[in-house]
Coordinates of C-alpha atoms in Angstrom, one line a residue:
Chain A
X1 CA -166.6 -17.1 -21.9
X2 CA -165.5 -13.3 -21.0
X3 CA -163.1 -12.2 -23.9
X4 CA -159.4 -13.9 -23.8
X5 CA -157.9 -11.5 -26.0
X6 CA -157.5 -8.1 -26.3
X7 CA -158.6 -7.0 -29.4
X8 CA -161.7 -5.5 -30.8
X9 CA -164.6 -7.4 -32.0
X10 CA -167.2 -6.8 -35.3
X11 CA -169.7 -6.1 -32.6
X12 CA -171.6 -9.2 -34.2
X13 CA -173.1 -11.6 -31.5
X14 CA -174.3 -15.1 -32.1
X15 CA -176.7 -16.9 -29.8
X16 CA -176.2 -14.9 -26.7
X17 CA -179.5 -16.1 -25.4
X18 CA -177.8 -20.1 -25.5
X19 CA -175.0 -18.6 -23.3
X20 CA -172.8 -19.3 -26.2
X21 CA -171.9 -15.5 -26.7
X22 CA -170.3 -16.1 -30.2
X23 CA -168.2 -13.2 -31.2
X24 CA -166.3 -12.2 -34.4
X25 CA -162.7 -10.8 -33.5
X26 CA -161.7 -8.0 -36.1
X27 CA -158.1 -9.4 -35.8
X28 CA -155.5 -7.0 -37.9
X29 CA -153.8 -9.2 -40.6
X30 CA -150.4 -11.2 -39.8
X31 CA -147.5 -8.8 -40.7
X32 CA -145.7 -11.1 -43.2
X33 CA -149.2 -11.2 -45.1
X34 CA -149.4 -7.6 -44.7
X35 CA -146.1 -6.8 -46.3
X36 CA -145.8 -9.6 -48.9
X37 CA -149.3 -8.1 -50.2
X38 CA -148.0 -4.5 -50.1
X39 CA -144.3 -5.8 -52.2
X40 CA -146.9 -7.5 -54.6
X41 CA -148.4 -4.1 -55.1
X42 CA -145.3 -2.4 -55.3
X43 CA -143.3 -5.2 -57.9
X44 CA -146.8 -5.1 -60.2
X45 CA -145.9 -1.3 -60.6
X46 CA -142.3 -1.9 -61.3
X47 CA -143.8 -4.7 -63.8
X48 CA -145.4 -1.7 -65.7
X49 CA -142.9 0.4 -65.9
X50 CA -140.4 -2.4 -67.1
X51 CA -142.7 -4.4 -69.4
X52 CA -144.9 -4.0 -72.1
X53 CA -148.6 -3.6 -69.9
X54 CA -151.7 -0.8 -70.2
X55 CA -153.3 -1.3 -73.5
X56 CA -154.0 2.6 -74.8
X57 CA -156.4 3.6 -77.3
X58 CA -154.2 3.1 -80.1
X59 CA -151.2 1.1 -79.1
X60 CA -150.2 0.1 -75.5
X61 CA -147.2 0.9 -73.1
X62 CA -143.7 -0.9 -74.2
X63 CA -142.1 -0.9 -71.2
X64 CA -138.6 0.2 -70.4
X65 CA -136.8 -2.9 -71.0
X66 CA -138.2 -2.8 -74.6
X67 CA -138.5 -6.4 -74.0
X68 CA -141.0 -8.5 -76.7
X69 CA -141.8 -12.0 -77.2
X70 CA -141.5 -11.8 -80.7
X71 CA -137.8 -10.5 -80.5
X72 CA -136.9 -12.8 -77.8
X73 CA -137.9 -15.5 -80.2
X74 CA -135.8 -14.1 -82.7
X75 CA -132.7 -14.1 -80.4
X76 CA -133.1 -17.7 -79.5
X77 CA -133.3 -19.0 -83.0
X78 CA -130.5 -17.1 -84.2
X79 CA -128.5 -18.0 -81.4
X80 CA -129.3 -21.6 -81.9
X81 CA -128.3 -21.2 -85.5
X82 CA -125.4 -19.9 -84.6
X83 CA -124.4 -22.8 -82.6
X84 CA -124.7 -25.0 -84.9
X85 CA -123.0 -22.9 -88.3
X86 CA -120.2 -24.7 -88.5
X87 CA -121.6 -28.3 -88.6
X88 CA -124.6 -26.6 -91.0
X89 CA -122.1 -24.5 -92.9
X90 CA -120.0 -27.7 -93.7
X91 CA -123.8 -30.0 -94.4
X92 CA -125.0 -27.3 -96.3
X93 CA -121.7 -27.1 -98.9
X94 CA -121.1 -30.6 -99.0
X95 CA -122.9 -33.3 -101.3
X96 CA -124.8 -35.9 -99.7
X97 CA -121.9 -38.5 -100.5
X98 CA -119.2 -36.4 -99.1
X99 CA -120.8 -35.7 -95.8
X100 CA -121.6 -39.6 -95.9
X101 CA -118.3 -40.8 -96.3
X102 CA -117.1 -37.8 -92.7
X103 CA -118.0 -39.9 -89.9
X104 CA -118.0 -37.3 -87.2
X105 CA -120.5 -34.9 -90.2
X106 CA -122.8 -37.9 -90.6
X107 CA -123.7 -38.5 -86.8
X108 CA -124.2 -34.8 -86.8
X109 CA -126.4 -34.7 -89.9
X110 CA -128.8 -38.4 -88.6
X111 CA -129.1 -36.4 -84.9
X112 CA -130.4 -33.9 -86.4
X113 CA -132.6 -36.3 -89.4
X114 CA -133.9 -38.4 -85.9
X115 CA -135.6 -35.6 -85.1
X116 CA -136.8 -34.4 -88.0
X117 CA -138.6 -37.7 -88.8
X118 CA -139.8 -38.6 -85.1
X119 CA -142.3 -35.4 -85.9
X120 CA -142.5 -35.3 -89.8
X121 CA -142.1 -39.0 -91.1
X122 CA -142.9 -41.5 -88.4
X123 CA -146.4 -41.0 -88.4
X124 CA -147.0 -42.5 -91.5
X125 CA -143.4 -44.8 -92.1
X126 CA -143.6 -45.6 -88.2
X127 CA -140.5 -45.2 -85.6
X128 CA -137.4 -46.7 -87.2
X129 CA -138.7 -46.3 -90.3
X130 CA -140.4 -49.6 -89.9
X131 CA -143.3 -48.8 -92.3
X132 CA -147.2 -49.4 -91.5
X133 CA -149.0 -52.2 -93.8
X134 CA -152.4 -51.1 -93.5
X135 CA -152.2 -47.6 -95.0
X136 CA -149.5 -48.6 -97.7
X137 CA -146.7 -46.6 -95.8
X138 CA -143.8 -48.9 -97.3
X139 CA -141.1 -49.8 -94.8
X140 CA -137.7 -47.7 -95.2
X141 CA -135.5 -50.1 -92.8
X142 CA -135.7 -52.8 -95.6
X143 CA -133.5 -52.4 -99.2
X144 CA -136.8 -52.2 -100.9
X145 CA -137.4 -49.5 -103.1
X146 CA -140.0 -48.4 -105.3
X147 CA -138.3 -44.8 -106.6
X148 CA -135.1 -46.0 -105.1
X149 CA -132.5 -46.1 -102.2
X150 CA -129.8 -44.0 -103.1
X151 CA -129.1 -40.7 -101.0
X152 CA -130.2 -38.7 -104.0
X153 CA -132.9 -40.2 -104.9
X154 CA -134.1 -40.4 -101.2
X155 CA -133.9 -36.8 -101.4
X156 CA -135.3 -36.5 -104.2
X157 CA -138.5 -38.3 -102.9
X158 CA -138.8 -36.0 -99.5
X159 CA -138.6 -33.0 -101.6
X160 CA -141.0 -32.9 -104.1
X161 CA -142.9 -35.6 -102.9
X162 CA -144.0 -38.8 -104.9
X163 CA -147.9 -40.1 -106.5
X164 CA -148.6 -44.1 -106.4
X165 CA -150.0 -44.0 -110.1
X166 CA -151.7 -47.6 -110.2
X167 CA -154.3 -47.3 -112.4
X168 CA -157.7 -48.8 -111.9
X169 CA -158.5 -51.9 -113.9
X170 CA -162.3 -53.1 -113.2
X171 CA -165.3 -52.2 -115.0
X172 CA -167.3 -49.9 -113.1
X173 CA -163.9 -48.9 -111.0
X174 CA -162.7 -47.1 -113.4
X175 CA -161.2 -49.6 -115.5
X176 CA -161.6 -51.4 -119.1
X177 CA -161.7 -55.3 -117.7
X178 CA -163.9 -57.7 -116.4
X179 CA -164.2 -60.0 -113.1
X180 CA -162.7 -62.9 -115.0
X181 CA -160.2 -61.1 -116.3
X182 CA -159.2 -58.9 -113.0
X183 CA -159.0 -62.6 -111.7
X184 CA -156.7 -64.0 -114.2
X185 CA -154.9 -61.1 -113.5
X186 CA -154.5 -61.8 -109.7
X187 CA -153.6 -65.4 -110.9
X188 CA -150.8 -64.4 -112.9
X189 CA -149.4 -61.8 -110.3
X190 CA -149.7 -64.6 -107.4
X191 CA -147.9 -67.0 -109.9
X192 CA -144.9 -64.2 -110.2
X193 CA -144.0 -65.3 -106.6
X194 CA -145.1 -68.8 -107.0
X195 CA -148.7 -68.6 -105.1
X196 CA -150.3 -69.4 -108.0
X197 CA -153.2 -71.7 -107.2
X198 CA -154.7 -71.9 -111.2
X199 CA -152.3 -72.6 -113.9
X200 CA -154.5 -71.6 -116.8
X201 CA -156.0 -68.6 -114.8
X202 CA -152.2 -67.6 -114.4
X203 CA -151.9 -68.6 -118.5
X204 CA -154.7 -66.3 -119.7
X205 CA -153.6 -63.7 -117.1
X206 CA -149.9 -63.6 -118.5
X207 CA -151.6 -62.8 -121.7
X208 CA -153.1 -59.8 -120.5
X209 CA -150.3 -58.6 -118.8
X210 CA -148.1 -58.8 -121.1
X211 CA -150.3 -57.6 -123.7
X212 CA -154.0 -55.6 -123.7
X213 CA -153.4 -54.2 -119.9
X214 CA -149.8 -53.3 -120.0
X215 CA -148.8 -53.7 -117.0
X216 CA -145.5 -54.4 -118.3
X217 CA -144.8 -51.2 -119.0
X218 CA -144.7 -50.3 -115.3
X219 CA -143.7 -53.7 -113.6
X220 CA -141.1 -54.8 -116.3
X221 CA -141.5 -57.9 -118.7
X222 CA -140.5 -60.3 -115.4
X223 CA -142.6 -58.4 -113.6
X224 CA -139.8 -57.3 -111.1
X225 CA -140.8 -53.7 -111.0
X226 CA -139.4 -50.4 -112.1
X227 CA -136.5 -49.5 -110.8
X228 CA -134.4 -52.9 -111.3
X229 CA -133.8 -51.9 -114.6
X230 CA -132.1 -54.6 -114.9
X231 CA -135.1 -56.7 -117.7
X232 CA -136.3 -54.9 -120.6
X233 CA -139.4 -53.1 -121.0
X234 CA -138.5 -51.3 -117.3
X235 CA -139.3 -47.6 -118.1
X236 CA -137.0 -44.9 -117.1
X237 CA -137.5 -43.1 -114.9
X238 CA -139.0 -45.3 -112.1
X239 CA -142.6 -44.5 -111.7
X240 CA -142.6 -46.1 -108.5
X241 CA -143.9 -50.2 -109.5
X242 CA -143.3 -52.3 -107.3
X243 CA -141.8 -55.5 -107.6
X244 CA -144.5 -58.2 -108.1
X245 CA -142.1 -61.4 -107.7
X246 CA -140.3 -61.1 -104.1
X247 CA -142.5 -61.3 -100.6
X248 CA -142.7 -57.7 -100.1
X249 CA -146.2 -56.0 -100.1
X250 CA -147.0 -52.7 -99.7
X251 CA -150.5 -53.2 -99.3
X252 CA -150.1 -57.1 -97.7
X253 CA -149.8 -60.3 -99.9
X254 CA -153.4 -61.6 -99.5
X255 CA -154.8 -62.9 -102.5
X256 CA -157.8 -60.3 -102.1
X257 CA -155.4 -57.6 -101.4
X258 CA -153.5 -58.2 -104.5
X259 CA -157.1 -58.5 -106.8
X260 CA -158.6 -55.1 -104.9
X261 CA -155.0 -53.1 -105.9
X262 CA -155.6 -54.7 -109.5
X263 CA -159.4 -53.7 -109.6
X264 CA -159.7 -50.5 -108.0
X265 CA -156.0 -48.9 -108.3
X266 CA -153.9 -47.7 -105.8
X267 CA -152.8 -43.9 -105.7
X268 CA -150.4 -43.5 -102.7
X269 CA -149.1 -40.3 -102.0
X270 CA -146.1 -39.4 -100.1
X271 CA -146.0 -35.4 -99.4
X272 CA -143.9 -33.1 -100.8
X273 CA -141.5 -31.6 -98.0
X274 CA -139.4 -29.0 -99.9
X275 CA -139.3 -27.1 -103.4
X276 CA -141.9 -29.5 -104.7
X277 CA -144.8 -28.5 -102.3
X278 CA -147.1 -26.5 -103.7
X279 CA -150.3 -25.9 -101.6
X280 CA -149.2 -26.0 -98.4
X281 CA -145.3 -24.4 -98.0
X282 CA -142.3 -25.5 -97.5
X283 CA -142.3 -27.1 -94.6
X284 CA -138.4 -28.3 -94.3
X285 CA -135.7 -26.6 -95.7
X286 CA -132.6 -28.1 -98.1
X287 CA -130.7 -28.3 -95.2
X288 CA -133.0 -30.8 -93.1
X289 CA -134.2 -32.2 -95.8
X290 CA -130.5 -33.5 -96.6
X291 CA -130.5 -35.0 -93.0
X292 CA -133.4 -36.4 -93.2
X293 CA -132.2 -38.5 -96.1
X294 CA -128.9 -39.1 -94.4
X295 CA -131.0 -40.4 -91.6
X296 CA -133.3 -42.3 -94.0
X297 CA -130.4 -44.2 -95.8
X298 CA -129.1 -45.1 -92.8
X299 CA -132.3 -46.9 -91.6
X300 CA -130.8 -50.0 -93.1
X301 CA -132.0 -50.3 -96.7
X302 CA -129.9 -47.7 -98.3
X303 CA -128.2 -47.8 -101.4
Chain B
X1 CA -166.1 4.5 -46.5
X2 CA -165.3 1.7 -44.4
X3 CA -165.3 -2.0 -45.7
X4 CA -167.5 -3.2 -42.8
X5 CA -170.1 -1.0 -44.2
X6 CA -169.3 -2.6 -47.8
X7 CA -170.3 -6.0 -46.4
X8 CA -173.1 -5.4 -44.2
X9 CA -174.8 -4.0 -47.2
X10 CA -175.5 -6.8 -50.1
X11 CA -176.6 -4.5 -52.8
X12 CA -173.7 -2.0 -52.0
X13 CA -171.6 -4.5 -52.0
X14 CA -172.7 -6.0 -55.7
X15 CA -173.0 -2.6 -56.9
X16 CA -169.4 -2.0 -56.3
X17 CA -168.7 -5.1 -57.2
X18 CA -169.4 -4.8 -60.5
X19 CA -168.1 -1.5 -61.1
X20 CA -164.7 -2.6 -60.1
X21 CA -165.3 -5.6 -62.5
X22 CA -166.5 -3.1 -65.3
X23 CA -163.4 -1.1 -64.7
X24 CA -160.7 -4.4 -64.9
X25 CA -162.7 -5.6 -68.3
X26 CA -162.9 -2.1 -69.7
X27 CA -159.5 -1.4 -69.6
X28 CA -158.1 -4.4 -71.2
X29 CA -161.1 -5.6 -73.5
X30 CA -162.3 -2.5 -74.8
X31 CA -158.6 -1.4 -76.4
X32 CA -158.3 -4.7 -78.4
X33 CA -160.8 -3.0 -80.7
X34 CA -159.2 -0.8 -81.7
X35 CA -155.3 -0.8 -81.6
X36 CA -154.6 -1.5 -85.3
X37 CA -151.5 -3.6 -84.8
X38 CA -153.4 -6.5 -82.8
X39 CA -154.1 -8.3 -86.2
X40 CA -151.3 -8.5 -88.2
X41 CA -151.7 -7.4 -92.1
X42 CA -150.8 -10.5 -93.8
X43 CA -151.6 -12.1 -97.2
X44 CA -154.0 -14.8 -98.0
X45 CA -156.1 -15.2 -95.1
X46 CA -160.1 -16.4 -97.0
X47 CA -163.2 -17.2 -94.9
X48 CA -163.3 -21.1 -94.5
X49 CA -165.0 -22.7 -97.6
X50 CA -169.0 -24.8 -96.7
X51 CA -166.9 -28.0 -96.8
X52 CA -164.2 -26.8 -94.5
X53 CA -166.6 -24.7 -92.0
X54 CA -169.1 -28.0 -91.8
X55 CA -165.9 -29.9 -91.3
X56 CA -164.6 -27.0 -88.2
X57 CA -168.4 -27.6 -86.7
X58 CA -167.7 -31.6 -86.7
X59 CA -163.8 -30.9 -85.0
X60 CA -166.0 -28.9 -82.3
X61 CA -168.6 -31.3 -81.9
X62 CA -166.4 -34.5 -81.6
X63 CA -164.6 -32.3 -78.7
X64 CA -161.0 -32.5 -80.8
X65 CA -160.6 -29.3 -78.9
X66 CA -160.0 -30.8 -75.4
X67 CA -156.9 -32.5 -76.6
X68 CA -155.7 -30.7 -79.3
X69 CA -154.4 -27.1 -79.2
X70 CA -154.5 -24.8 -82.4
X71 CA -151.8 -22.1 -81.4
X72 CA -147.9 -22.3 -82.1
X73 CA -146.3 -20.2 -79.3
X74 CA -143.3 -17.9 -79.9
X75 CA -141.2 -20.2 -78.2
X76 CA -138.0 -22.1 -80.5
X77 CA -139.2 -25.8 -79.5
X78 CA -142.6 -25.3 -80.8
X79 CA -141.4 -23.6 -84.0
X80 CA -138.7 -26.4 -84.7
X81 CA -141.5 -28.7 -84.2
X82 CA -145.2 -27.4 -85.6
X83 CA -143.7 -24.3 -88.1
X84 CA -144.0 -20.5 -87.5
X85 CA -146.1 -19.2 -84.7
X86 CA -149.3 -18.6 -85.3
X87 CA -150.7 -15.4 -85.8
X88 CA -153.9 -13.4 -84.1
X89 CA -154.9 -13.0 -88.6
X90 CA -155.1 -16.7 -88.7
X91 CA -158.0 -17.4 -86.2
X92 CA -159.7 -13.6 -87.4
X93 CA -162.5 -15.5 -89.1
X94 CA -162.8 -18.4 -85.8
X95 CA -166.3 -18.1 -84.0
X96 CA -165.2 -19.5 -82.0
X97 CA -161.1 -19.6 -82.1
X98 CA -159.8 -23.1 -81.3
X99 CA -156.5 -21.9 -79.8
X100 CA -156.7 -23.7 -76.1
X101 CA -154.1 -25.0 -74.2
X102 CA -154.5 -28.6 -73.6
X103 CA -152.2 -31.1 -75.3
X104 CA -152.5 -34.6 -75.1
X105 CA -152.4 -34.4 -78.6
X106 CA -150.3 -32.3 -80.4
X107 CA -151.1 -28.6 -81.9
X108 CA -152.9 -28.6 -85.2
X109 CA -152.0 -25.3 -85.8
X110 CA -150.3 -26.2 -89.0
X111 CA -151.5 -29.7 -89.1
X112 CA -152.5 -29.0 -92.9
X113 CA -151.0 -31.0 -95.6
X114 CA -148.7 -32.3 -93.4
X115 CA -149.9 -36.0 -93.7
X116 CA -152.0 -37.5 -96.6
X117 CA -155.7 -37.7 -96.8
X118 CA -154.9 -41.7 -96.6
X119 CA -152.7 -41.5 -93.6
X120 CA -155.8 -39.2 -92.1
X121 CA -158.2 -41.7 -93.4
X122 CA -156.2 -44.7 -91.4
X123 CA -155.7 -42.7 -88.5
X124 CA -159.3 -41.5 -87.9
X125 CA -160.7 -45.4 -88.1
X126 CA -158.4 -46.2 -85.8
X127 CA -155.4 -44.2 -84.8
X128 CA -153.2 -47.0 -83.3
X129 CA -152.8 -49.0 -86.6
X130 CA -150.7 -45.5 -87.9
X131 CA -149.8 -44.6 -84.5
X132 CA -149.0 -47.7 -81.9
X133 CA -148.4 -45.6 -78.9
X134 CA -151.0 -42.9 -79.5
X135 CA -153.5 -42.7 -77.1
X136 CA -156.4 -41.0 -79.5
X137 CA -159.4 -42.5 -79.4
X138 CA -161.1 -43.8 -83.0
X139 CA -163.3 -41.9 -84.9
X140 CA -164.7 -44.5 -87.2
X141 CA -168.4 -43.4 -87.9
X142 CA -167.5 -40.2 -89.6
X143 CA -166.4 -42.1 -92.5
X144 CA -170.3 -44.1 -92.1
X145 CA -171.7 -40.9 -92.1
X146 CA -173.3 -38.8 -94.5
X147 CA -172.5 -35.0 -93.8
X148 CA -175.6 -33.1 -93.3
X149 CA -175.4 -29.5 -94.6
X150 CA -178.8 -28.2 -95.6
X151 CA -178.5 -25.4 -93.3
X152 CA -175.0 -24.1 -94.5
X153 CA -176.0 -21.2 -96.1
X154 CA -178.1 -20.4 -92.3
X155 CA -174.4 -21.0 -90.9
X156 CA -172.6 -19.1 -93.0
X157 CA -175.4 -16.5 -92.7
X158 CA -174.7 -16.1 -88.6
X159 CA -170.7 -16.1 -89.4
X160 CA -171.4 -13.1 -91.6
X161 CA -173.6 -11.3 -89.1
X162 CA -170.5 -11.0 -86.5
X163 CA -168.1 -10.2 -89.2
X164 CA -166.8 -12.6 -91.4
X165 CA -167.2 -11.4 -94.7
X166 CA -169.0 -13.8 -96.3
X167 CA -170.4 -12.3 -99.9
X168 CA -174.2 -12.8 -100.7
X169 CA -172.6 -15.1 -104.1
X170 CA -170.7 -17.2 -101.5
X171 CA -174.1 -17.9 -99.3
X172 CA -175.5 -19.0 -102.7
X173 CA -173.3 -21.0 -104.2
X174 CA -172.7 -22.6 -101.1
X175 CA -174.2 -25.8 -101.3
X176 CA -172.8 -26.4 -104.9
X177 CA -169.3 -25.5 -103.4
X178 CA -169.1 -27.8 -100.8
X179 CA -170.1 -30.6 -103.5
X180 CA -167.4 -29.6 -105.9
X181 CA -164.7 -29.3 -103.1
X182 CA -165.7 -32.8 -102.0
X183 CA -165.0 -34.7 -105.3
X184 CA -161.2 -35.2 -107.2
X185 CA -163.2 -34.9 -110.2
X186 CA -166.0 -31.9 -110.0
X187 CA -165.1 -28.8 -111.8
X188 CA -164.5 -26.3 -109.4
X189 CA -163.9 -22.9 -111.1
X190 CA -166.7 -21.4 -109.1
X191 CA -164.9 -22.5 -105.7
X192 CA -161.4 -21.4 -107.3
X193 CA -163.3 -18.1 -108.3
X194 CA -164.9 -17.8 -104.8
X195 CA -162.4 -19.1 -102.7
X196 CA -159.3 -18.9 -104.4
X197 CA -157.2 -21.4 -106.2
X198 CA -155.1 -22.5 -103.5
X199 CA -158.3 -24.4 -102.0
X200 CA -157.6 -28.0 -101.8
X201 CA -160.1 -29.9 -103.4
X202 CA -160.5 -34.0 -102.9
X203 CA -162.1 -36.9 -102.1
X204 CA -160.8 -36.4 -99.2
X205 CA -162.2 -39.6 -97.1
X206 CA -161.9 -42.2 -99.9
X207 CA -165.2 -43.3 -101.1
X208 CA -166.4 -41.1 -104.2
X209 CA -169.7 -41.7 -104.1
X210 CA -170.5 -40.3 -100.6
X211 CA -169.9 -36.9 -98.9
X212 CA -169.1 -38.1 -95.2
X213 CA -168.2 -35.8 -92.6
X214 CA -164.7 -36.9 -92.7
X215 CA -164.5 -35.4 -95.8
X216 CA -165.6 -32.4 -94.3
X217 CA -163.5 -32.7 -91.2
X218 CA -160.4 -33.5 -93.3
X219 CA -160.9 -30.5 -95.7
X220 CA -160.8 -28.8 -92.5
X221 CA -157.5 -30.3 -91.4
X222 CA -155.7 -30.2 -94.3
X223 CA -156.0 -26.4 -94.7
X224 CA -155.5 -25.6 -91.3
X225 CA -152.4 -22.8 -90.9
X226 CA -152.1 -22.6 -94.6
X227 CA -153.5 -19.8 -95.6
X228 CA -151.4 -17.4 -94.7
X229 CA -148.2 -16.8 -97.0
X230 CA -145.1 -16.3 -94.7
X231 CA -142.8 -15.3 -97.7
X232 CA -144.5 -12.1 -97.5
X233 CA -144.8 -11.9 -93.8
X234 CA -142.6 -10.1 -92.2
X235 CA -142.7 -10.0 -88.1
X236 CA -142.6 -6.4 -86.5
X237 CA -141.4 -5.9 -83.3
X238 CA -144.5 -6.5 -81.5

């Protein structure tokens, strides 16, 4: 075991006495290792003189380049921007009908709406628009509408937002009526879209409806919500009832479902995106919040 | 001095490692406290309120951090997407800050008022009935469970210690604050007076006769990245 190489050792021995003369070689590093470490060493210099690096006591270095993250930022949003000013320029002047009826404008405007709903809507109204029972998240690829379907109005309801205002109708809920009569209630609601399992339920019910609760006054004298506006007694403007006679729930057509929103109220709220947020910012500006609606009304149901 | 004499001596060796490790930590810890312009000088940044700080201890202890990221990067994409980056003011009052960098779910940054208290209240008992191809586990005992906060004065107490300025009439009125921001219905001029106006106040879970800690976890959410008012911002070249 007599050394093989030429090259120095640590001067470390390991079990000499075994005849296993163990030795450490103090081997110089490969070359390419070598330099590649020494152009590290050299390009981190460079780095400092060149970037923003050595914090100081009351500021750090900047760099040559005068390069920050910050800026760079800047640069790429306003270039973006820029990229897309004429299309914007053109969305931005343009009324919601206009840019509707410009075929070429209106696939630019729902590209851009897509995107803007995959992060800010679908959560709550689902992909598509499809709408998500459980919660009360109504469905925007059908052409039913509480506040209504028309672009305007769409963009109405993204801007400054929109508050179910169902009030609460059992004692001890919050409300002025008892079991029997939140029941004969639920009757005469189920009887709208012929469900009805208790005539004179439904009978005493219609009474109340149309008389001591009110609920006219929202849902219309046929019950077929606010913004028909087609029966009398539908207040203007639409305060969001829904139609009680057709097969569309927002909170599912269960009998119990239908008595709970009767007994205990239902308050959905739909954020406010634009000038009507209050405690949070504006999240979305006019200009996605008109191709958001764009998008919206093209979902299917709009107006 | 030659390093084979480094590592044949251990407590040379630790000596020197430490002083080379002193050296790296002094240079770039020690300035941060003390160049001014590391926190910006913005408007509206407020301690968090009980509610909300009971409700930051419940994100931490249900782990939301291992998925969920609070820091908006300077980068276009994540500004289209979450709002403006966020700034070092906005986490000056975190002990600790939540910023990491793992995101199966997405940045909360500016997750506040973004989606209704009944959209959170869905997606906590089970995300997948909001969300079908989220992967988020459910949540649904916070709403079962009543939110313990005898000790929030002690908390606020510690937060004060390392800085947060927390005023002796906040520590007191803390119990009676966290009730009042809890309910639709309490009257809250003390927390407005404390706290400011701008403090949303709810039932934030649903159920009025109960404090739950998803009430406090969802007064947490919803005024996460609000605070600070970006009309009056204005970004230096940093």
């Amino acid at each position: 075991m007599a050394d093989q190489h030429d090259v120095e050792t640590t001067g470390h021995q390991w079990d000499s006495e075994e005849g296993y003369p163990l030795k450490e070689f103090n081997n110089p590093l490969p070359r390419w290792w070598l330099y590649s470490f020494y152009a590290t060493v050299i390009w981190a210099v460079v780095y400092w003189v060149l970037y923003p690096a050595w914090p100081m006591l009351d500021g750090y270095t900047k760099g040559m380049l005068g390069w920050s993250m910050h800026q760079e930022f800047a640069q790429d949003s306003k270039a973006a921007l820029a990229q897309k000013k004429a299309s914007n320029d053109r969305l931005e002047k343009l009324s919601l009908k206009e840019i509707a009826r410009d075929n070429s404008l209106l696939q630019h405007a729902m590209s851009g709406g897509k995107a803007i709903f995959g992060d800010f809507c679908a959560p709550c109204h689902g992909s598509g628009g499809v709408g998500v029972k459980a919660g009360g998240f109504p469905t925007l690829a059908d052409d039913d509408w509480l506040f209504g379907g028309d672009l305007d109005t769409i963009y109405e309801t993204i801007d400054k937002g929109r508050d179910g205002a169902m009030p609460a109708h059992l004692q001890g809920a919050g409300g002025a009526f008892s079991e029997a009569q939140v029941n004969d209630l639920t009757e005469y609601v189920l009887s709208l879209s012929k469900r009805s399992q208790d005539a004179a339920a439904a009978q005493r019910g219609d009474q109340l409806f149309h008389g001591e609760a009110g609920c006219n006054g929202c849902h219309g004298d046929l019950g077929n919500g606010s913004i028909k506006g087609t029966v009398a007694g539908s207040p203007a403007p639409p305060v969001g009832a829904p139609n009680l006679t057709d097969a569309v729930w927002l909170y599912g057509s269960d009998p119990a479902v239908v008595r709970a929103s009767i007994a205990k109220g239902r308050t959905g709220h739909m954020p406010a995106w634009g000038s009507g947020a209050k405690e949070t910012g504006k999240r979305l500006t006019p200009l996605q919040i008109k191709q958001l609606a764009l998008y919206v009304h093209g979902l299917g149901g709009g107006q | 001095m030659k390093h084979d004499t480094i590592e044949r001596s251990i407590p040379l060796m630790v000596i020197l490692t430490l002083v080379l490790i002193s050296i790296g930590g002094i240079v770039e810890i020690v300035p941060l406290f003390f160049i001014k312009s590391t926190i910006e000088k913005v408007e509206g940044m407020r301690p968090y309120t009980p509610l909300e700080l009971v409700g930051r201890d419940i994100y931490i202890r249900e782990g939301c951090y291992n998925c969920h990221s609070q820091m908006i990067r300077p980068f276009r994409d994540e500004a289209e997407r979450y709002g403006h980056y966020s700034l070092a003011a906005e986490s000056m009052y975190d002990h600790p800050f939540q910023w990491g960098s793992k995101r199966t779910g997405p940045d909360l940054a500016r997750i506040g008022g973004k989606y209704s208290n009944m959209w959170h209240q869905a997606h906590m008992q089970h995300p997948q009935s909001v969300v079908p191809e989220s992967v988020m586990p459910s949540y649904p005992w916070l709403k079962k469970s009543p939110l313990k906060y005898e000790d929030i004065e002690k908390r606020m107490q510690v937060l004060a210690m390392v800085g947060v300025p927390y005023s002796a009439e906040q520590i007191a009125n803390a119990k009676k604050d966290l009730q009042a921001q809890a309910s639709a219905s309490s009257d809250a001029s003390g927390l407005s007076q404390r706290y400011g106006n701008k403090v949303p106040k709810d039932d934030f879970d649903g159920q009025p006769d109960q404090i739950s800690e998803l009430d406090a976890l969802l007064a947490y959410l919803q005024m996460l990245g609000t605070l600070v008012d970006f009309s009056s911002y204005q970004a230096q070249a940093r």
